[in-house]
Amino acid sequence: MEKVACCTRLLTVPLPQSDADELAARFKALADPARLRLLSLIAERGEVCACELVGPLGISQPTVSHHLRVLFEANLVERERRGRWIHYRVIDTTVDALREALTQTTV
Amino acid sequence: MEKVACCTRLLTVPLPQSDADELAARFKALADPARLRLLSLIAERGEVCACELVGPLGISQPTVSHHLRVLFEANLVERERRGRWIHYRVIDTTVDALREALTQTTV
DNA sequence: CACACATATCGACATATGTCAATATCATTC
DNA sequence: GAATGATATTGACATATGTCGATATGTGTG
């Protein structure tokens, strides 16, 4: 997926359709409690092995994997295979862009 | 709906289930392009009559009304009836809380 | 009260999404 | 190559969600 356009703000200018589509897709990835919690665990540690994410939330491995995929495809996390293991990290720029989208002008 | 807890951050501490549920509900309200665009129109003007929101996006009046309801129930907008008309405003504190949730510690 | 206008709600429909068991795929080891 | 371990994918299922036409509800006017 392509990156969110720099400095898109939804609260100050009428949002173009293309920006709305992209932002909505990202918010949709965040619109699930399990995914928020997974993202939180990843962000807290900086980098987490998938194996550490299966268990803490009390959901099945396929579900965890599915959620990680949603986060990955929304460009919210990056992943790196290390042998048998896959590590996940939060993509700060995407999160920053979402935060920016929620920002009002301060002028 | 109750307000988002002050200063919830999903990127710095493991997110409790209750916070995750609430945040997810709010992000879900933002997870639709039409709703983002409606919110954008409302925020840009500060206050908008529903009648001004039916048309710009090219979707039907019931759909607009439905979306406004979703935003309202997610506590993202407040509404006020003025005779035949209903006016909507963005609830800044909710948006601020969502932005805060996406904030990393800066220490 | 009847009528007009604004807007919410209902019901139907198509599509999307979360969950899990089973299984496929990838990497490692012997 | 076979076996093992980690993790993604598939398929089934139940539930959720976006859209719209029709209609209900609330407000204002004569």
CSV table of C-alpha atoms (C1' of nucleotides) in Angstrom, one decimal:
chain,number,residue,atom,x,y,z
A,1,MET,CA,0.0,0.0,0.0
A,2,GLU,CA,1.1,3.5,-0.7
A,3,LYS,CA,1.8,5.9,2.1
A,4,VAL,CA,-0.6,8.4,3.4
A,5,ALA,CA,-0.2,11.8,1.8
A,6,CYS,CA,1.9,14.1,3.9
A,7,CYS,CA,-0.1,16.3,6.2
A,8,THR,CA,-3.5,15.3,5.3
A,9,ARG,CA,-6.0,16.9,7.7
A,10,LEU,CA,-9.6,16.0,7.8
A,11,LEU,CA,-10.6,18.8,10.2
A,12,THR,CA,-9.5,21.9,8.3
A,13,VAL,CA,-10.2,21.4,4.6
A,14,PRO,CA,-12.9,19.4,2.8
A,15,LEU,CA,-11.5,16.0,2.4
A,16,PRO,CA,-11.0,14.8,-1.1
A,17,GLN,CA,-12.5,11.3,-1.9
A,18,SER,CA,-9.1,9.7,-2.5
A,19,ASP,CA,-7.8,10.9,0.9
A,20,ALA,CA,-11.0,9.8,2.6
A,21,ASP,CA,-10.6,6.3,1.1
A,22,GLU,CA,-7.1,5.9,2.3
A,23,LEU,CA,-7.7,7.3,5.7
A,24,ALA,CA,-10.8,5.2,6.2
A,25,ALA,CA,-8.8,2.1,5.3
A,26,ARG,CA,-6.3,2.9,8.0
A,27,PHE,CA,-8.9,3.7,10.6
A,28,LYS,CA,-10.6,0.5,9.7
A,29,ALA,CA,-7.5,-1.4,10.6
A,30,LEU,CA,-7.6,0.3,14.0
A,31,ALA,CA,-11.4,-0.3,14.4
A,32,ASP,CA,-11.0,-3.6,16.2
A,33,PRO,CA,-10.1,-4.0,19.9
A,34,ALA,CA,-7.8,-7.0,19.3
A,35,ARG,CA,-5.8,-5.2,16.7
A,36,LEU,CA,-5.5,-2.1,18.8
A,37,ARG,CA,-4.1,-4.3,21.6
A,38,LEU,CA,-1.7,-6.0,19.3
A,39,LEU,CA,-0.5,-2.7,18.0
A,40,SER,CA,-0.1,-1.5,21.5
A,41,LEU,CA,2.0,-4.5,22.4
A,42,ILE,CA,4.2,-4.1,19.4
A,43,ALA,CA,4.6,-0.4,20.0
A,44,GLU,CA,5.5,-0.9,23.6
A,45,ARG,CA,8.3,-3.2,22.9
A,46,GLY,CA,9.4,-1.6,19.7
A,47,GLU,CA,9.7,-4.9,18.0
A,48,VAL,CA,7.9,-8.1,18.7
A,49,CYS,CA,8.1,-11.6,17.4
A,50,ALA,CA,4.7,-13.0,16.3
A,51,CYS,CA,5.2,-15.9,18.6
A,52,GLU,CA,4.9,-13.5,21.6
A,53,LEU,CA,1.6,-12.1,20.3
A,54,VAL,CA,-0.1,-15.5,20.2
A,55,GLY,CA,-1.5,-15.9,23.7
A,56,PRO,CA,-1.6,-12.6,25.6
A,57,LEU,CA,-5.0,-11.7,24.1
A,58,GLY,CA,-6.5,-15.1,24.5
A,59,ILE,CA,-7.4,-15.5,20.8
A,60,SER,CA,-6.3,-18.2,18.4
A,61,GLN,CA,-3.1,-18.2,16.4
A,62,PRO,CA,-5.0,-17.9,13.0
A,63,THR,CA,-6.9,-14.9,14.3
A,64,VAL,CA,-3.7,-13.2,15.5
A,65,SER,CA,-2.1,-13.9,12.2
A,66,HIS,CA,-5.1,-12.5,10.4
A,67,HIS,CA,-5.1,-9.3,12.5
A,68,LEU,CA,-1.4,-8.9,11.9
A,69,ARG,CA,-2.0,-9.1,8.2
A,70,VAL,CA,-4.6,-6.4,8.4
A,71,LEU,CA,-2.2,-4.1,10.3
A,72,PHE,CA,0.5,-5.0,7.8
A,73,GLU,CA,-1.6,-4.3,4.7
A,74,ALA,CA,-2.8,-1.0,6.3
A,75,ASN,CA,0.9,-0.1,6.5
A,76,LEU,CA,0.7,0.3,10.2
A,77,VAL,CA,3.3,-2.4,10.9
A,78,GLU,CA,6.3,-3.7,9.0
A,79,ARG,CA,7.4,-7.3,9.4
A,80,GLU,CA,10.7,-9.1,9.0
A,81,ARG,CA,11.3,-12.8,8.9
A,82,ARG,CA,14.1,-14.1,11.0
A,83,GLY,CA,14.4,-17.8,10.4
A,84,ARG,CA,11.3,-19.5,11.7
A,85,TRP,CA,10.2,-16.3,13.3
A,86,ILE,CA,8.6,-13.1,12.1
A,87,HIS,CA,9.1,-9.8,13.8
A,88,TYR,CA,6.8,-6.9,13.7
A,89,ARG,CA,7.4,-3.2,14.2
A,90,VAL,CA,5.1,-0.2,14.1
A,91,ILE,CA,5.5,2.2,11.2
A,92,ASP,CA,5.7,5.5,12.9
A,93,THR,CA,5.1,7.6,9.9
A,94,THR,CA,1.8,6.1,9.2
A,95,VAL,CA,0.7,6.6,12.8
A,96,ASP,CA,2.0,10.1,12.7
A,97,ALA,CA,0.0,10.8,9.5
A,98,LEU,CA,-3.2,9.5,11.2
A,99,ARG,CA,-2.5,11.8,14.1
A,100,GLU,CA,-2.0,14.7,11.8
A,101,ALA,CA,-5.2,13.9,10.0
A,102,LEU,CA,-7.0,14.4,13.4
A,103,THR,CA,-5.3,17.7,14.0
A,104,GLN,CA,-7.0,21.1,13.9
A,105,THR,CA,-5.2,24.1,12.7
A,106,THR,CA,-3.6,26.0,15.5
A,107,VAL,CA,-3.4,29.4,13.7
B,1,MET,CA,-21.8,7.1,25.1
B,2,GLU,CA,-19.3,8.0,27.7
B,3,LYS,CA,-16.3,10.0,27.0
B,4,VAL,CA,-12.9,8.5,26.1
B,5,ALA,CA,-10.7,8.3,29.2
B,6,CYS,CA,-8.3,11.2,29.4
B,7,CYS,CA,-4.9,10.6,27.8
B,8,THR,CA,-5.3,7.0,26.8
B,9,ARG,CA,-2.3,6.1,24.7
B,10,LEU,CA,-2.2,2.9,22.7
B,11,LEU,CA,1.5,3.2,21.7
B,12,THR,CA,3.1,3.4,25.1
B,13,VAL,CA,1.4,1.0,27.5
B,14,PRO,CA,-0.4,-2.3,26.9
B,15,LEU,CA,-3.9,-1.3,26.1
B,16,PRO,CA,-6.5,-2.6,28.5
B,17,GLN,CA,-9.5,-4.3,27.0
B,18,SER,CA,-12.0,-1.7,28.0
B,19,ASP,CA,-9.9,1.1,26.4
B,20,ALA,CA,-9.4,-1.0,23.3
B,21,ASP,CA,-13.2,-1.5,23.0
B,22,GLU,CA,-13.9,2.2,23.3
B,23,LEU,CA,-11.1,3.3,21.0
B,24,ALA,CA,-12.0,0.7,18.4
B,25,ALA,CA,-15.6,2.0,18.4
B,26,ARG,CA,-14.5,5.5,17.7
B,27,PHE,CA,-12.1,4.5,15.0
B,28,LYS,CA,-14.8,2.4,13.5
B,29,ALA,CA,-16.9,5.5,13.2
B,30,LEU,CA,-14.0,7.0,11.2
B,31,ALA,CA,-13.5,3.9,9.1
B,32,ASP,CA,-15.8,5.0,6.3
B,33,PRO,CA,-14.9,7.5,3.6
B,34,ALA,CA,-18.3,9.1,3.5
B,35,ARG,CA,-18.2,9.7,7.3
B,36,LEU,CA,-14.8,11.1,7.1
B,37,ARG,CA,-15.9,13.5,4.5
B,38,LEU,CA,-19.0,14.5,6.4
B,39,LEU,CA,-16.9,15.1,9.5
B,40,SER,CA,-14.5,17.1,7.5
B,41,LEU,CA,-17.3,19.3,6.2
B,42,ILE,CA,-18.7,19.8,9.7
B,43,ALA,CA,-15.3,20.6,11.1
B,44,GLU,CA,-14.4,23.1,8.4
B,45,ARG,CA,-17.5,25.1,9.0
B,46,GLY,CA,-17.6,24.7,12.7
B,47,GLU,CA,-21.3,24.0,12.6
B,48,VAL,CA,-23.4,22.7,9.8
B,49,CYS,CA,-27.1,22.1,9.2
B,50,ALA,CA,-27.9,18.5,8.1
B,51,CYS,CA,-29.6,20.0,5.1
B,52,GLU,CA,-26.2,21.2,3.8
B,53,LEU,CA,-24.8,17.7,4.1
B,54,VAL,CA,-27.3,16.1,1.9
B,55,GLY,CA,-26.0,16.5,-1.6
B,56,PRO,CA,-22.2,17.3,-1.5
B,57,LEU,CA,-21.2,13.7,-1.3
B,58,GLY,CA,-23.7,12.4,-3.8
B,59,ILE,CA,-25.3,9.9,-1.5
B,60,SER,CA,-28.9,9.6,-0.5
B,61,GLN,CA,-30.5,11.5,2.4
B,62,PRO,CA,-31.1,8.3,4.5
B,63,THR,CA,-27.5,7.3,4.1
B,64,VAL,CA,-26.3,10.8,5.2
B,65,SER,CA,-28.6,10.6,8.2
B,66,HIS,CA,-27.4,7.1,9.0
B,67,HIS,CA,-23.8,8.2,8.9
B,68,LEU,CA,-24.5,11.3,11.0
B,69,ARG,CA,-26.1,9.0,13.5
B,70,VAL,CA,-23.0,6.8,13.6
B,71,LEU,CA,-20.8,9.9,14.2
B,72,PHE,CA,-23.2,11.1,16.9
B,73,GLU,CA,-23.3,7.8,18.7
B,74,ALA,CA,-19.5,7.6,18.6
B,75,ASN,CA,-19.5,11.0,20.4
B,76,LEU,CA,-17.6,12.6,17.5
B,77,VAL,CA,-20.3,15.1,16.8
B,78,GLU,CA,-23.0,16.8,18.8
B,79,ARG,CA,-26.4,17.9,17.3
B,80,GLU,CA,-28.9,20.5,18.1
B,81,ARG,CA,-32.4,20.9,16.7
B,82,ARG,CA,-33.3,24.4,15.4
B,83,GLY,CA,-36.9,24.2,14.3
B,84,ARG,CA,-37.1,22.0,11.3
B,85,TRP,CA,-33.3,21.9,11.1
B,86,ILE,CA,-30.6,20.0,12.9
B,87,HIS,CA,-27.2,21.4,13.3
B,88,TYR,CA,-24.0,19.4,13.9
B,89,ARG,CA,-20.7,20.3,15.5
B,90,VAL,CA,-17.5,18.3,16.0
B,91,ILE,CA,-16.8,17.3,19.6
B,92,ASP,CA,-13.2,18.4,19.8
B,93,THR,CA,-12.4,16.6,23.0
B,94,THR,CA,-13.2,13.2,21.4
B,95,VAL,CA,-11.0,14.0,18.4
B,96,ASP,CA,-8.3,15.2,20.7
B,97,ALA,CA,-8.5,12.0,22.7
B,98,LEU,CA,-8.1,9.9,19.6
B,99,ARG,CA,-5.1,11.9,18.5
B,100,GLU,CA,-3.6,11.5,22.0
B,101,ALA,CA,-4.2,7.7,21.7
B,102,LEU,CA,-2.0,7.8,18.6
B,103,THR,CA,0.8,9.7,20.4
B,104,GLN,CA,4.1,8.2,21.3
B,105,THR,CA,5.8,9.3,24.4
B,106,THR,CA,8.3,12.1,23.7
B,107,VAL,CA,10.4,11.7,26.9
C,1,DC,C1',-56.2,20.2,12.2
C,2,DA,C1',-54.2,19.6,7.5
C,3,DC,C1',-50.3,20.4,4.9
C,4,DA,C1',-45.4,21.2,3.9
C,5,DC,C1',-40.7,20.6,5.0
C,6,DA,C1',-36.6,18.6,7.3
C,7,DT,C1',-34.7,14.5,8.9
C,8,DA,C1',-34.6,10.2,11.4
C,9,DT,C1',-35.9,5.3,11.1
C,10,DC,C1',-37.2,0.9,9.1
C,11,DG,C1',-36.6,-3.1,6.2
C,12,DA,C1',-34.3,-5.4,2.5
C,13,DC,C1',-30.2,-6.5,0.3
C,14,DA,C1',-25.4,-7.1,-0.8
C,15,DT,C1',-21.0,-7.0,0.9
C,16,DA,C1',-17.6,-6.9,4.6
C,17,DT,C1',-15.5,-8.6,8.7
C,18,DG,C1',-14.1,-11.4,13.0
C,19,DT,C1',-13.3,-16.1,14.6
C,20,DC,C1',-11.6,-20.6,14.4
C,21,DA,C1',-10.2,-25.5,12.9
C,22,DA,C1',-7.7,-27.5,9.4
C,23,DT,C1',-4.2,-27.1,6.5
C,24,DA,C1',-0.5,-25.0,3.6
C,25,DT,C1',3.9,-22.8,3.5
C,26,DC,C1',8.4,-21.4,5.1
C,27,DA,C1',12.6,-22.1,7.8
C,28,DT,C1',15.6,-25.2,10.5
C,29,DT,C1',17.7,-29.5,11.8
C,30,DC,C1',19.4,-34.1,11.2
D,1,DG,C1',14.6,-35.7,2.0
D,2,DA,C1',11.9,-36.3,6.4
D,3,DA,C1',10.6,-34.3,10.6
D,4,DT,C1',9.8,-30.4,13.5
D,5,DG,C1',8.5,-25.7,14.6
D,6,DA,C1',6.6,-21.1,13.4
D,7,DT,C1',3.2,-18.8,11.1
D,8,DA,C1',0.3,-17.7,7.1
D,9,DT,C1',-3.8,-19.1,4.4
D,10,DT,C1',-8.2,-21.3,3.4
D,11,DG,C1',-13.0,-22.2,4.1
D,12,DA,C1',-17.1,-22.1,6.8
D,13,DC,C1',-19.9,-19.5,9.7
D,14,DA,C1',-22.1,-15.8,12.3
D,15,DT,C1',-22.4,-11.2,12.7
D,16,DA,C1',-21.7,-6.4,11.2
D,17,DT,C1',-22.1,-2.7,8.0
D,18,DG,C1',-23.1,0.5,3.9
D,19,DT,C1',-26.8,1.8,0.8
D,20,DC,C1',-31.3,3.0,-0.6
D,21,DG,C1',-36.6,3.4,-1.2
D,22,DA,C1',-40.3,3.9,1.7
D,23,DT,C1',-42.1,5.6,5.6
D,24,DA,C1',-42.3,7.6,10.3
D,25,DT,C1',-41.5,11.5,13.2
D,26,DG,C1',-40.8,16.3,14.6
D,27,DT,C1',-41.4,21.3,13.6
D,28,DG,C1',-43.7,25.2,11.4
D,29,DT,C1',-47.5,27.5,9.1
D,30,DG,C1',-52.1,28.8,7.8
